[in-house]
Amino acid sequence: MHIFYTPNVNGNSYTLSEEESKHCVKVLRLTPGSQLLMVDGIGNLYQGHITDANAKHCTIGIDSVQHNFGKRPFSIHIAMAPTKNIERFEWFLEKAVEIGIDKITPLLTQHSERKVVNTDRLEKIIMSAMKQSIKAYKPELGPLTDFSTFIKEQQNGAKLIAHCIDTPKPLLKNVLANYSEFTILIGPEGDFSPEEVALAKQYGYTDISLGKSRLRTETAGVVACHTVNVIKEDE
């Protein structure tokens, strides 16, 4: 069944945006009576049917709603330096949303090779992945933030930094107990600098390992996201 992102649902009917209406009527060729799903980004999954198949303002009649659809008892915030090849960061974003994530913040670090991001494009990737994986909660995309600024911001729960500096570090999977909120920092292709790691630890971050393999930035982000989901879902 086709699924649409429909924020601000109110009442027993909803009119799709012009872009979504065109996709629904012109591309998918749905007609009056066609069944579809809608998610509003704040936890509600709606089932409905088309009442007016207009390519500019397609109207949906709402038949039922599930509240708190897919709600998890834990949250994940990954702050990661965007890769030089933005397609790799976009791949991470898509996969993290599919797996389950609550917030992503692009980081500007000492070794960052990419210092700008197209927020509108990233938001579209989030929405597409959200619909594809039938997620009713839309992850928040934070602004591109300087590392030192981010470190000093208040974060609840476990605060973790993954890096490749050769020091004894516990595996991520072994430090997740007793927490339900996680902020995980992932560095750029050149890794965090020793000064950044020291600053993070000064502000309460614990350094962690994602395993024996040396991972690409985007792979590390996916591994961190998946590890937390697997461990916490099994508790």
PDB file of N, CA, C and O in Angstrom, residues 161-190:
ATOM      1  N   ILE A 161      31.715   8.909  22.155  1.00  0.00           N
ATOM      2  CA  ILE A 161      32.483   9.353  20.994  1.00  0.00           C
ATOM      3  C   ILE A 161      33.275   8.179  20.441  1.00  0.00           C
ATOM      4  O   ILE A 161      34.050   7.544  21.158  1.00  0.00           O
ATOM      5  N   ALA A 162      33.047   7.876  19.170  1.00  0.00           N
ATOM      6  CA  ALA A 162      33.764   6.794  18.496  1.00  0.00           C
ATOM      7  C   ALA A 162      34.938   7.395  17.724  1.00  0.00           C
ATOM      8  O   ALA A 162      34.762   8.341  16.963  1.00  0.00           O
ATOM      9  N   HIS A 163      36.137   6.831  17.936  1.00  0.00           N
ATOM     10  CA  HIS A 163      37.318   7.332  17.220  1.00  0.00           C
ATOM     11  C   HIS A 163      38.319   6.195  17.029  1.00  0.00           C
ATOM     12  O   HIS A 163      38.166   5.107  17.599  1.00  0.00           O
ATOM     13  N   CYS A 164      39.328   6.442  16.218  1.00  0.00           N
ATOM     14  CA  CYS A 164      40.301   5.397  15.865  1.00  0.00           C
ATOM     15  C   CYS A 164      41.641   5.560  16.567  1.00  0.00           C
ATOM     16  O   CYS A 164      42.591   4.836  16.261  1.00  0.00           O
ATOM     17  N   ILE A 165      41.758   6.512  17.489  1.00  0.00           N
ATOM     18  CA  ILE A 165      43.010   6.686  18.226  1.00  0.00           C
ATOM     19  C   ILE A 165      43.266   5.424  19.039  1.00  0.00           C
ATOM     20  O   ILE A 165      42.364   4.878  19.673  1.00  0.00           O
ATOM     21  N   ASP A 166      44.511   4.947  18.998  1.00  0.00           N
ATOM     22  CA  ASP A 166      44.854   3.652  19.591  1.00  0.00           C
ATOM     23  C   ASP A 166      44.957   3.749  21.110  1.00  0.00           C
ATOM     24  O   ASP A 166      46.047   3.877  21.679  1.00  0.00           O
ATOM     25  N   THR A 167      43.816   3.695  21.762  1.00  0.00           N
ATOM     26  CA  THR A 167      43.740   3.665  23.226  1.00  0.00           C
ATOM     27  C   THR A 167      42.708   2.611  23.608  1.00  0.00           C
ATOM     28  O   THR A 167      41.824   2.280  22.810  1.00  0.00           O
ATOM     29  N   PRO A 168      42.813   2.051  24.813  1.00  0.00           N
ATOM     30  CA  PRO A 168      41.819   1.054  25.241  1.00  0.00           C
ATOM     31  C   PRO A 168      40.427   1.683  25.289  1.00  0.00           C
ATOM     32  O   PRO A 168      40.234   2.741  25.891  1.00  0.00           O
ATOM     33  N   LYS A 169      39.473   1.046  24.617  1.00  0.00           N
ATOM     34  CA  LYS A 169      38.106   1.571  24.572  1.00  0.00           C
ATOM     35  C   LYS A 169      37.130   0.399  24.660  1.00  0.00           C
ATOM     36  O   LYS A 169      37.336  -0.631  24.009  1.00  0.00           O
ATOM     37  N   PRO A 170      36.034   0.553  25.398  1.00  0.00           N
ATOM     38  CA  PRO A 170      35.021  -0.509  25.429  1.00  0.00           C
ATOM     39  C   PRO A 170      34.238  -0.529  24.130  1.00  0.00           C
ATOM     40  O   PRO A 170      34.098   0.493  23.448  1.00  0.00           O
ATOM     41  N   LEU A 171      33.714  -1.691  23.769  1.00  0.00           N
ATOM     42  CA  LEU A 171      32.833  -1.788  22.621  1.00  0.00           C
ATOM     43  C   LEU A 171      31.523  -1.077  22.911  1.00  0.00           C
ATOM     44  O   LEU A 171      31.029  -1.099  24.043  1.00  0.00           O
ATOM     45  N   LEU A 172      30.951  -0.471  21.889  1.00  0.00           N
ATOM     46  CA  LEU A 172      29.681   0.233  22.058  1.00  0.00           C
ATOM     47  C   LEU A 172      28.630  -0.656  22.710  1.00  0.00           C
ATOM     48  O   LEU A 172      27.909  -0.223  23.611  1.00  0.00           O
ATOM     49  N   LYS A 173      28.519  -1.893  22.266  1.00  0.00           N
ATOM     50  CA  LYS A 173      27.470  -2.783  22.774  1.00  0.00           C
ATOM     51  C   LYS A 173      27.587  -3.043  24.270  1.00  0.00           C
ATOM     52  O   LYS A 173      26.599  -3.419  24.919  1.00  0.00           O
ATOM     53  N   ASN A 174      28.779  -2.798  24.832  1.00  0.00           N
ATOM     54  CA  ASN A 174      28.985  -3.076  26.250  1.00  0.00           C
ATOM     55  C   ASN A 174      28.741  -1.884  27.167  1.00  0.00           C
ATOM     56  O   ASN A 174      28.903  -1.998  28.389  1.00  0.00           O
ATOM     57  N   VAL A 175      28.351  -0.740  26.602  1.00  0.00           N
ATOM     58  CA  VAL A 175      28.144   0.438  27.455  1.00  0.00           C
ATOM     59  C   VAL A 175      26.709   0.970  27.360  1.00  0.00           C
ATOM     60  O   VAL A 175      26.434   2.096  27.767  1.00  0.00           O
ATOM     61  N   LEU A 176      25.808   0.154  26.827  1.00  0.00           N
ATOM     62  CA  LEU A 176      24.446   0.622  26.582  1.00  0.00           C
ATOM     63  C   LEU A 176      23.475   0.359  27.731  1.00  0.00           C
ATOM     64  O   LEU A 176      22.390   0.942  27.768  1.00  0.00           O
ATOM     65  N   ALA A 177      23.869  -0.512  28.647  1.00  0.00           N
ATOM     66  CA  ALA A 177      22.974  -0.845  29.761  1.00  0.00           C
ATOM     67  C   ALA A 177      22.715   0.391  30.615  1.00  0.00           C
ATOM     68  O   ALA A 177      23.549   1.291  30.734  1.00  0.00           O
ATOM     69  N   ASN A 178      21.524   0.432  31.184  1.00  0.00           N
ATOM     70  CA  ASN A 178      21.123   1.482  32.133  1.00  0.00           C
ATOM     71  C   ASN A 178      20.874   2.848  31.491  1.00  0.00           C
ATOM     72  O   ASN A 178      20.699   3.838  32.204  1.00  0.00           O
ATOM     73  N   TYR A 179      20.866   2.907  30.167  1.00  0.00           N
ATOM     74  CA  TYR A 179      20.566   4.159  29.487  1.00  0.00           C
ATOM     75  C   TYR A 179      19.419   3.960  28.497  1.00  0.00           C
ATOM     76  O   TYR A 179      19.239   2.876  27.946  1.00  0.00           O
ATOM     77  N   SER A 180      18.671   5.018  28.277  1.00  0.00           N
ATOM     78  CA  SER A 180      17.613   4.976  27.272  1.00  0.00           C
ATOM     79  C   SER A 180      17.761   6.104  26.244  1.00  0.00           C
ATOM     80  O   SER A 180      17.014   6.160  25.278  1.00  0.00           O
ATOM     81  N   GLU A 181      18.731   6.986  26.463  1.00  0.00           N
ATOM     82  CA  GLU A 181      19.010   8.067  25.523  1.00  0.00           C
ATOM     83  C   GLU A 181      20.495   8.041  25.189  1.00  0.00           C
ATOM     84  O   GLU A 181      21.336   7.898  26.080  1.00  0.00           O
ATOM     85  N   PHE A 182      20.797   8.177  23.889  1.00  0.00           N
ATOM     86  CA  PHE A 182      22.182   8.048  23.444  1.00  0.00           C
ATOM     87  C   PHE A 182      22.556   9.158  22.464  1.00  0.00           C
ATOM     88  O   PHE A 182      21.829   9.409  21.511  1.00  0.00           O
ATOM     89  N   THR A 183      23.677   9.798  22.731  1.00  0.00           N
ATOM     90  CA  THR A 183      24.278  10.735  21.787  1.00  0.00           C
ATOM     91  C   THR A 183      25.625  10.150  21.395  1.00  0.00           C
ATOM     92  O   THR A 183      26.477   9.908  22.254  1.00  0.00           O
ATOM     93  N   ILE A 184      25.803   9.903  20.095  1.00  0.00           N
ATOM     94  CA  ILE A 184      27.028   9.254  19.615  1.00  0.00           C
ATOM     95  C   ILE A 184      27.692  10.153  18.577  1.00  0.00           C
ATOM     96  O   ILE A 184      27.061  10.580  17.612  1.00  0.00           O
ATOM     97  N   LEU A 185      28.978  10.423  18.767  1.00  0.00           N
ATOM     98  CA  LEU A 185      29.737  11.266  17.854  1.00  0.00           C
ATOM     99  C   LEU A 185      30.554  10.404  16.898  1.00  0.00           C
ATOM    100  O   LEU A 185      31.248   9.488  17.319  1.00  0.00           O
ATOM    101  N   ILE A 186      30.453  10.715  15.603  1.00  0.00           N
ATOM    102  CA  ILE A 186      31.206  10.021  14.560  1.00  0.00           C
ATOM    103  C   ILE A 186      32.023  11.060  13.792  1.00  0.00           C
ATOM    104  O   ILE A 186      31.463  12.043  13.290  1.00  0.00           O
ATOM    105  N   GLY A 187      33.323  10.820  13.656  1.00  0.00           N
ATOM    106  CA  GLY A 187      34.205  11.807  13.050  1.00  0.00           C
ATOM    107  C   GLY A 187      34.273  11.747  11.535  1.00  0.00           C
ATOM    108  O   GLY A 187      33.635  10.901  10.894  1.00  0.00           O
ATOM    109  N   PRO A 188      35.065  12.633  10.934  1.00  0.00           N
ATOM    110  CA  PRO A 188      35.215  12.700   9.474  1.00  0.00           C
ATOM    111  C   PRO A 188      36.172  11.619   8.973  1.00  0.00           C
ATOM    112  O   PRO A 188      36.668  10.800   9.763  1.00  0.00           O
ATOM    113  N   GLU A 189      36.464  11.642   7.665  1.00  0.00           N
ATOM    114  CA  GLU A 189      37.390  10.662   7.089  1.00  0.00           C
ATOM    115  C   GLU A 189      38.746  10.674   7.790  1.00  0.00           C
ATOM    116  O   GLU A 189      39.379   9.637   7.943  1.00  0.00           O
ATOM    117  N   GLY A 190      39.184  11.831   8.237  1.00  0.00           N
ATOM    118  CA  GLY A 190      40.469  11.931   8.927  1.00  0.00           C
ATOM    119  C   GLY A 190      40.374  11.721  10.428  1.00  0.00           C
ATOM    120  O   GLY A 190      41.353  11.919  11.159  1.00  0.00           O
TER     121      GLY A 190
END
